[in-house]
GROMACS .gro file of C-alpha atoms in nm:
model
  295
    1MET     CA    1   0.000   0.000   0.000
    2ARG     CA    2   0.122   0.349  -0.084
    3GLY     CA    3   0.117   0.596   0.205
    4PHE     CA    4   0.142   0.970   0.233
    5ARG     CA    5   0.437   1.117   0.423
    6TRP     CA    6   0.542   1.466   0.526
    7PRO     CA    7   0.808   1.598   0.506
    8PRO     CA    8   0.882   1.447   0.164
    9PRO     CA    9   1.170   1.207   0.099
   10PRO     CA   10   1.500   1.389   0.027
   11ASP     CA   11   1.500   1.280  -0.337
   12GLY     CA   12   1.133   1.357  -0.396
   13GLY     CA   13   1.003   0.999  -0.401
   14PRO     CA   14   0.821   0.799  -0.501
   15ARG     CA   15   0.799   0.568  -0.200
   16THR     CA   16   0.618   0.239  -0.246
   17TRP     CA   17   0.609  -0.091  -0.061
   18GLY     CA   18   0.567  -0.438  -0.200
   19PRO     CA   19   0.598  -0.559  -0.560
   20GLY     CA   20   0.490  -0.369  -0.864
   21PRO     CA   21   0.584  -0.041  -1.031
   22GLY     CA   22   0.586   0.291  -0.852
   23ALA     CA   23   0.354   0.578  -0.927
   24PRO     CA   24   0.399   0.767  -1.253
   25ARG     CA   25   0.699   0.996  -1.262
   26THR     CA   26   0.550   1.232  -1.520
   27GLY     CA   27   0.319   1.531  -1.498
   28ARG     CA   28   0.373   1.898  -1.434
   29PRO     CA   29   0.302   2.102  -1.124
   30ALA     CA   30   0.155   2.449  -1.149
   31LEU     CA   31   0.392   2.710  -1.286
   32PRO     CA   32   0.595   2.916  -1.036
   33GLU     CA   33   0.470   3.264  -0.966
   34PRO     CA   34   0.676   3.549  -1.118
   35GLU     CA   35   0.689   3.903  -0.986
   36THR     CA   36   0.342   4.057  -0.973
   37ASP     CA   37   0.186   4.401  -0.928
   38LEU     CA   38  -0.077   4.544  -0.696
   39VAL     CA   39  -0.356   4.742  -0.863
   40THR     CA   40  -0.600   4.966  -0.679
   41THR     CA   41  -0.961   4.905  -0.778
   42PRO     CA   42  -1.242   5.164  -0.784
   43HIS     CA   43  -1.394   4.996  -0.476
   44GLY     CA   44  -1.073   5.051  -0.282
   45VAL     CA   45  -0.940   4.694  -0.261
   46ARG     CA   46  -0.587   4.642  -0.390
   47LEU     CA   47  -0.556   4.319  -0.590
   48GLU     CA   48  -0.247   4.129  -0.696
   49GLN     CA   49  -0.222   4.068  -1.069
   50LEU     CA   50   0.009   3.938  -1.338
   51VAL     CA   51  -0.019   4.048  -1.702
   52THR     CA   52   0.140   3.840  -1.979
   53GLY     CA   53   0.123   3.842  -2.358
   54ALA     CA   54   0.039   4.135  -2.582
   55GLY     CA   55  -0.233   4.261  -2.813
   56ASP     CA   56  -0.598   4.168  -2.844
   57PRO     CA   57  -0.809   3.998  -2.731
   58VAL     CA   58  -0.760   4.045  -2.357
   59THR     CA   59  -0.866   3.759  -2.128
   60VAL     CA   60  -0.903   3.771  -1.749
   61PHE     CA   61  -0.849   3.451  -1.546
   62ALA     CA   62  -1.023   3.400  -1.208
   63HIS     CA   63  -0.899   3.126  -0.974
   64GLY     CA   64  -1.057   2.889  -0.722
   65LEU     CA   65  -1.078   2.911  -0.344
   66GLY     CA   66  -0.735   2.876  -0.185
   67ASN     CA   67  -0.562   2.887  -0.524
   68GLY     CA   68  -0.431   3.179  -0.726
   69ILE     CA   69  -0.226   3.302  -1.018
   70ALA     CA   70  -0.001   2.994  -1.036
   71THR     CA   71  -0.292   2.755  -1.080
   72THR     CA   72  -0.466   2.956  -1.354
   73ARG     CA   73  -0.156   3.038  -1.561
   74PRO     CA   74  -0.145   2.698  -1.736
   75PHE     CA   75  -0.491   2.763  -1.882
   76GLY     CA   76  -0.360   3.071  -2.063
   77SER     CA   77  -0.052   2.910  -2.218
   78GLY     CA   78  -0.209   2.873  -2.561
   79VAL     CA   79  -0.449   3.168  -2.546
   80ALA     CA   80  -0.379   3.451  -2.792
   81GLY     CA   81  -0.347   3.814  -2.688
   82ARG     CA   82  -0.294   3.962  -2.344
   83LYS     CA   83  -0.377   3.759  -2.032
   84ILE     CA   84  -0.459   3.901  -1.690
   85PHE     CA   85  -0.422   3.668  -1.392
   86PHE     CA   86  -0.517   3.799  -1.049
   87GLN     CA   87  -0.579   3.704  -0.687
   88PHE     CA   88  -0.920   3.756  -0.529
   89ARG     CA   89  -0.936   3.942  -0.198
   90GLY     CA   90  -0.794   3.736   0.086
   91HIS     CA   91  -0.554   3.549  -0.143
   92GLY     CA   92  -0.185   3.613  -0.204
   93ARG     CA   93  -0.086   3.978  -0.167
   94SER     CA   94  -0.436   4.108  -0.236
   95ASP     CA   95  -0.607   4.310   0.035
   96ALA     CA   96  -0.832   4.142   0.289
   97PRO     CA   97  -1.096   4.396   0.393
   98ALA     CA   98  -1.318   4.316   0.689
   99GLY     CA   99  -1.547   4.019   0.616
  100PRO     CA  100  -1.758   3.821   0.582
  101TRP     CA  101  -1.757   3.834   0.202
  102SER     CA  102  -2.010   3.725  -0.059
  103TYR     CA  103  -1.996   3.636  -0.427
  104THR     CA  104  -2.106   3.993  -0.492
  105ASP     CA  105  -1.774   4.108  -0.345
  106LEU     CA  106  -1.580   3.859  -0.557
  107ALA     CA  107  -1.771   3.965  -0.869
  108ARG     CA  108  -1.673   4.323  -0.792
  109ASP     CA  109  -1.306   4.221  -0.775
  110LEU     CA  110  -1.332   4.036  -1.105
  111ARG     CA  111  -1.518   4.322  -1.275
  112ALA     CA  112  -1.262   4.578  -1.158
  113VAL     CA  113  -0.963   4.381  -1.287
  114ALA     CA  114  -1.140   4.316  -1.617
  115ASP     CA  115  -1.237   4.681  -1.661
  116LEU     CA  116  -0.895   4.818  -1.570
  117GLY     CA  117  -0.727   4.577  -1.812
  118GLY     CA  118  -0.981   4.605  -2.093
  119ALA     CA  119  -1.063   4.234  -2.087
  120THR     CA  120  -1.325   4.113  -2.336
  121ARG     CA  121  -1.307   3.744  -2.246
  122ALA     CA  122  -1.318   3.567  -1.913
  123PHE     CA  123  -1.214   3.234  -1.762
  124GLY     CA  124  -1.340   3.129  -1.418
  125ALA     CA  125  -1.235   2.818  -1.224
  126SER     CA  126  -1.446   2.689  -0.933
  127LEU     CA  127  -1.481   2.992  -0.704
  128GLY     CA  128  -1.390   3.209  -1.002
  129ALA     CA  129  -1.668   3.049  -1.205
  130GLY     CA  130  -1.914   3.145  -0.931
  131ALA     CA  131  -1.785   3.503  -0.926
  132LEU     CA  132  -1.813   3.519  -1.304
  133SER     CA  133  -2.171   3.390  -1.289
  134ARG     CA  134  -2.258   3.657  -1.036
  135LEU     CA  135  -2.098   3.930  -1.251
  136LEU     CA  136  -2.303   3.817  -1.551
  137ILE     CA  137  -2.629   3.856  -1.359
  138GLU     CA  138  -2.547   4.225  -1.318
  139SER     CA  139  -2.380   4.272  -1.661
  140PRO     CA  140  -2.493   3.993  -1.897
  141HIS     CA  141  -2.319   4.142  -2.201
  142ARG     CA  142  -1.987   4.229  -2.036
  143PHE     CA  143  -1.776   3.962  -2.214
  144GLU     CA  144  -1.755   3.826  -2.568
  145ARG     CA  145  -1.653   3.472  -2.474
  146LEU     CA  146  -1.670   3.278  -2.147
  147VAL     CA  147  -1.508   2.966  -2.001
  148PHE     CA  148  -1.629   2.804  -1.678
  149PHE     CA  149  -1.394   2.535  -1.545
  150LEU     CA  150  -1.530   2.305  -1.274
  151PRO     CA  151  -1.811   2.530  -1.147
  152ALA     CA  152  -1.878   2.437  -0.786
  153VAL     CA  153  -2.203   2.612  -0.697
  154LEU     CA  154  -2.483   2.816  -0.858
  155ASP     CA  155  -2.814   2.867  -0.677
  156ARG     CA  156  -2.795   2.583  -0.424
  157PRO     CA  157  -2.540   2.556  -0.139
  158ARG     CA  158  -2.246   2.321  -0.167
  159GLY     CA  159  -2.277   1.966  -0.042
  160GLU     CA  160  -2.150   1.865   0.300
  161VAL     CA  161  -1.833   1.699   0.167
  162ALA     CA  162  -1.734   2.013  -0.021
  163ARG     CA  163  -1.802   2.239   0.279
  164GLU     CA  164  -1.598   2.012   0.509
  165ARG     CA  165  -1.299   2.003   0.274
  166LEU     CA  166  -1.298   2.379   0.217
  167THR     CA  167  -1.332   2.445   0.589
  168ALA     CA  168  -1.047   2.201   0.658
  169LEU     CA  169  -0.825   2.393   0.416
  170LEU     CA  170  -0.894   2.725   0.587
  171ASP     CA  171  -0.833   2.571   0.931
  172ALA     CA  172  -0.509   2.405   0.818
  173VAL     CA  173  -0.375   2.731   0.674
  174GLU     CA  174  -0.463   2.912   0.996
  175SER     CA  175  -0.277   2.648   1.201
  176GLY     CA  176   0.049   2.725   1.022
  177ASP     CA  177   0.149   2.358   1.051
  178ALA     CA  178   0.301   2.232   0.724
  179ALA     CA  179   0.222   1.866   0.796
  180ILE     CA  180  -0.144   1.936   0.872
  181LEU     CA  181  -0.176   2.153   0.563
  182ALA     CA  182  -0.003   1.892   0.345
  183GLU     CA  183  -0.255   1.627   0.454
  184VAL     CA  184  -0.538   1.854   0.338
  185VAL     CA  185  -0.379   1.974   0.012
  186GLN     CA  186  -0.267   1.628  -0.103
  187VAL     CA  187  -0.634   1.536  -0.155
  188GLU     CA  188  -0.622   1.766  -0.458
  189LEU     CA  189  -0.391   1.515  -0.628
  190PRO     CA  190  -0.513   1.197  -0.801
  191PRO     CA  191  -0.396   0.892  -0.604
  192ALA     CA  192  -0.158   0.784  -0.882
  193VAL     CA  193   0.027   1.118  -0.862
  194ARG     CA  194   0.080   1.125  -0.486
  195ASN     CA  195   0.430   1.029  -0.370
  196THR     CA  196   0.575   1.103  -0.714
  197PRO     CA  197   0.826   1.380  -0.791
  198ALA     CA  198   0.554   1.578  -0.971
  199GLY     CA  199   0.318   1.536  -0.679
  200TRP     CA  200   0.577   1.646  -0.423
  201ALA     CA  201   0.669   1.946  -0.638
  202TYR     CA  202   0.305   2.050  -0.652
  203LEU     CA  203   0.265   2.007  -0.276
  204ARG     CA  204   0.578   2.205  -0.199
  205GLN     CA  205   0.466   2.494  -0.418
  206ARG     CA  206   0.113   2.500  -0.276
  207LEU     CA  207   0.240   2.485   0.082
  208ASP     CA  208   0.503   2.753   0.021
  209GLN     CA  209   0.238   2.987  -0.117
  210LEU     CA  210  -0.030   2.914   0.143
  211LEU     CA  211   0.206   2.932   0.441
  212ARG     CA  212   0.367   3.249   0.308
  213ASP     CA  213   0.053   3.442   0.213
  214GLY     CA  214  -0.218   3.264   0.413
  215LEU     CA  215  -0.591   3.280   0.349
  216ALA     CA  216  -0.802   3.555   0.504
  217PRO     CA  217  -1.070   3.465   0.765
  218GLY     CA  218  -1.327   3.645   0.549
  219LEU     CA  219  -1.323   3.347   0.311
  220ALA     CA  220  -1.475   3.121   0.576
  221SER     CA  221  -1.833   3.219   0.488
  222LEU     CA  222  -1.799   3.137   0.117
  223PRO     CA  223  -1.847   2.757   0.137
  224ASP     CA  224  -2.202   2.822   0.264
  225SER     CA  225  -2.277   3.095   0.007
  226VAL     CA  226  -2.427   3.083  -0.341
  227PRO     CA  227  -2.356   3.326  -0.627
  228LEU     CA  228  -2.710   3.325  -0.769
  229ARG     CA  229  -3.064   3.322  -0.639
  230ASP     CA  230  -3.191   3.162  -0.959
  231ALA     CA  231  -2.972   3.019  -1.236
  232GLY     CA  232  -3.248   3.103  -1.480
  233ALA     CA  233  -3.137   3.467  -1.465
  234LEU     CA  234  -2.839   3.371  -1.684
  235ALA     CA  235  -3.076   3.347  -1.982
  236SER     CA  236  -2.984   3.706  -2.072
  237VAL     CA  237  -2.618   3.613  -2.136
  238THR     CA  238  -2.563   3.599  -2.512
  239ALA     CA  239  -2.189   3.532  -2.531
  240PRO     CA  240  -2.068   3.187  -2.639
  241ALA     CA  241  -1.962   2.986  -2.333
  242LEU     CA  242  -1.763   2.669  -2.270
  243VAL     CA  243  -1.853   2.482  -1.952
  244ILE     CA  244  -1.613   2.208  -1.835
  245GLY     CA  245  -1.698   1.954  -1.568
  246CYS     CA  246  -1.560   1.625  -1.436
  247ALA     CA  247  -1.747   1.315  -1.329
  248GLY     CA  248  -1.673   1.197  -0.975
  249ASP     CA  249  -1.547   1.531  -0.840
  250ASP     CA  250  -1.689   1.589  -0.491
  251LEU     CA  251  -1.591   1.956  -0.480
  252HIS     CA  252  -1.728   2.031  -0.826
  253PRO     CA  253  -2.035   1.814  -0.889
  254VAL     CA  254  -2.095   1.748  -1.256
  255GLU     CA  255  -2.461   1.839  -1.200
  256VAL     CA  256  -2.356   2.201  -1.140
  257ALA     CA  257  -2.176   2.213  -1.475
  258GLU     CA  258  -2.480   2.062  -1.645
  259GLN     CA  259  -2.712   2.314  -1.478
  260LEU     CA  260  -2.490   2.606  -1.576
  261ALA     CA  261  -2.463   2.490  -1.937
  262ALA     CA  262  -2.842   2.452  -1.954
  263ALA     CA  263  -2.893   2.803  -1.815
  264LEU     CA  264  -2.659   2.975  -2.064
  265PRO     CA  265  -2.825   3.012  -2.408
  266ARG     CA  266  -2.505   2.961  -2.610
  267ALA     CA  267  -2.312   2.716  -2.394
  268THR     CA  268  -2.115   2.407  -2.494
  269LEU     CA  269  -2.069   2.146  -2.220
  270HIS     CA  270  -1.773   1.909  -2.200
  271VAL     CA  271  -1.749   1.654  -1.918
  272TYR     CA  272  -1.432   1.455  -1.848
  273ASP     CA  273  -1.494   1.103  -1.724
  274ARG     CA  274  -1.278   1.127  -1.409
  275PRO     CA  275  -1.149   1.394  -1.171
  276GLY     CA  276  -0.792   1.523  -1.165
  277VAL     CA  277  -0.816   1.645  -1.524
  278LEU     CA  278  -0.521   1.881  -1.479
  279TRP     CA  279  -0.305   1.571  -1.433
  280THR     CA  280  -0.480   1.313  -1.650
  281ASP     CA  281  -0.593   1.522  -1.951
  282ARG     CA  282  -0.382   1.835  -1.925
  283ALA     CA  283  -0.294   1.871  -2.294
  284ASP     CA  284  -0.651   1.814  -2.411
  285LEU     CA  285  -0.783   2.061  -2.151
  286ARG     CA  286  -0.545   2.338  -2.252
  287GLU     CA  287  -0.615   2.285  -2.621
  288ARG     CA  288  -0.989   2.289  -2.555
  289VAL     CA  289  -0.972   2.615  -2.361
  290SER     CA  290  -0.733   2.794  -2.597
  291GLY     CA  291  -0.918   2.671  -2.906
  292PHE     CA  292  -1.244   2.813  -2.774
  293LEU     CA  293  -1.100   3.146  -2.660
  294ASN     CA  294  -0.899   3.194  -2.979
  295GLU     CA  295  -1.200   3.164  -3.210
   0.00000   0.00000   0.00000
């Protein structure tokens, strides 16, 4: 049986017991974070951002809860034009105004970064997909093309498993204990990737970022929040949209992706047959996203 250990082996693993091959030694962790800037938004919250590429179109990338610029950068690798990656309030070097916060606050962050950068296209992952949905209720014609990756929640609260895992992440970050945090974060990895060099590299990067920057207490209310009162309100959105879900993902139920795609008049739904798509279908995922945004 393969077990999880922290701290990692000196040579990065893998560590297996008994006969048979070890875990795969391939796969890429999220890209390291380069130097970023702080921008002041019209609503007074400074947000950390990274701008890459040049020219039009301009695409803004919104991350998931507890993630950030490093985890959204791979999605923009094949996207034409300028790309704006940013950190929501309470993440990274972004401000953490007094909470609790709602999806309305996150939508305001997303809208400000998009407006300041002149973005005409938007990508939202998990929490970012919820913020993007909320923004579209208020401004249904704001973007020309939309991508929703692993939407987690629309107009019904998250399931108990999702709330427990998100709460555990916030508690582990607050504890400041690397071993406790590693036990929580390693669940993000498919079992076959854990205890491999790629898996350890991903864990080290995630822990370095989370222990360095932390997560603000104001995020604690978000697992019990919903971005929309009624998903039917998205019927006014006319932009083409790509909705991506994964079967078997407890944090991002495929039913939410299906509901979102049904609510958007010009949506295309793609569902991967297993979770961990960033590790198991990375090339296909990036080509799918860039192909859609580059049309």
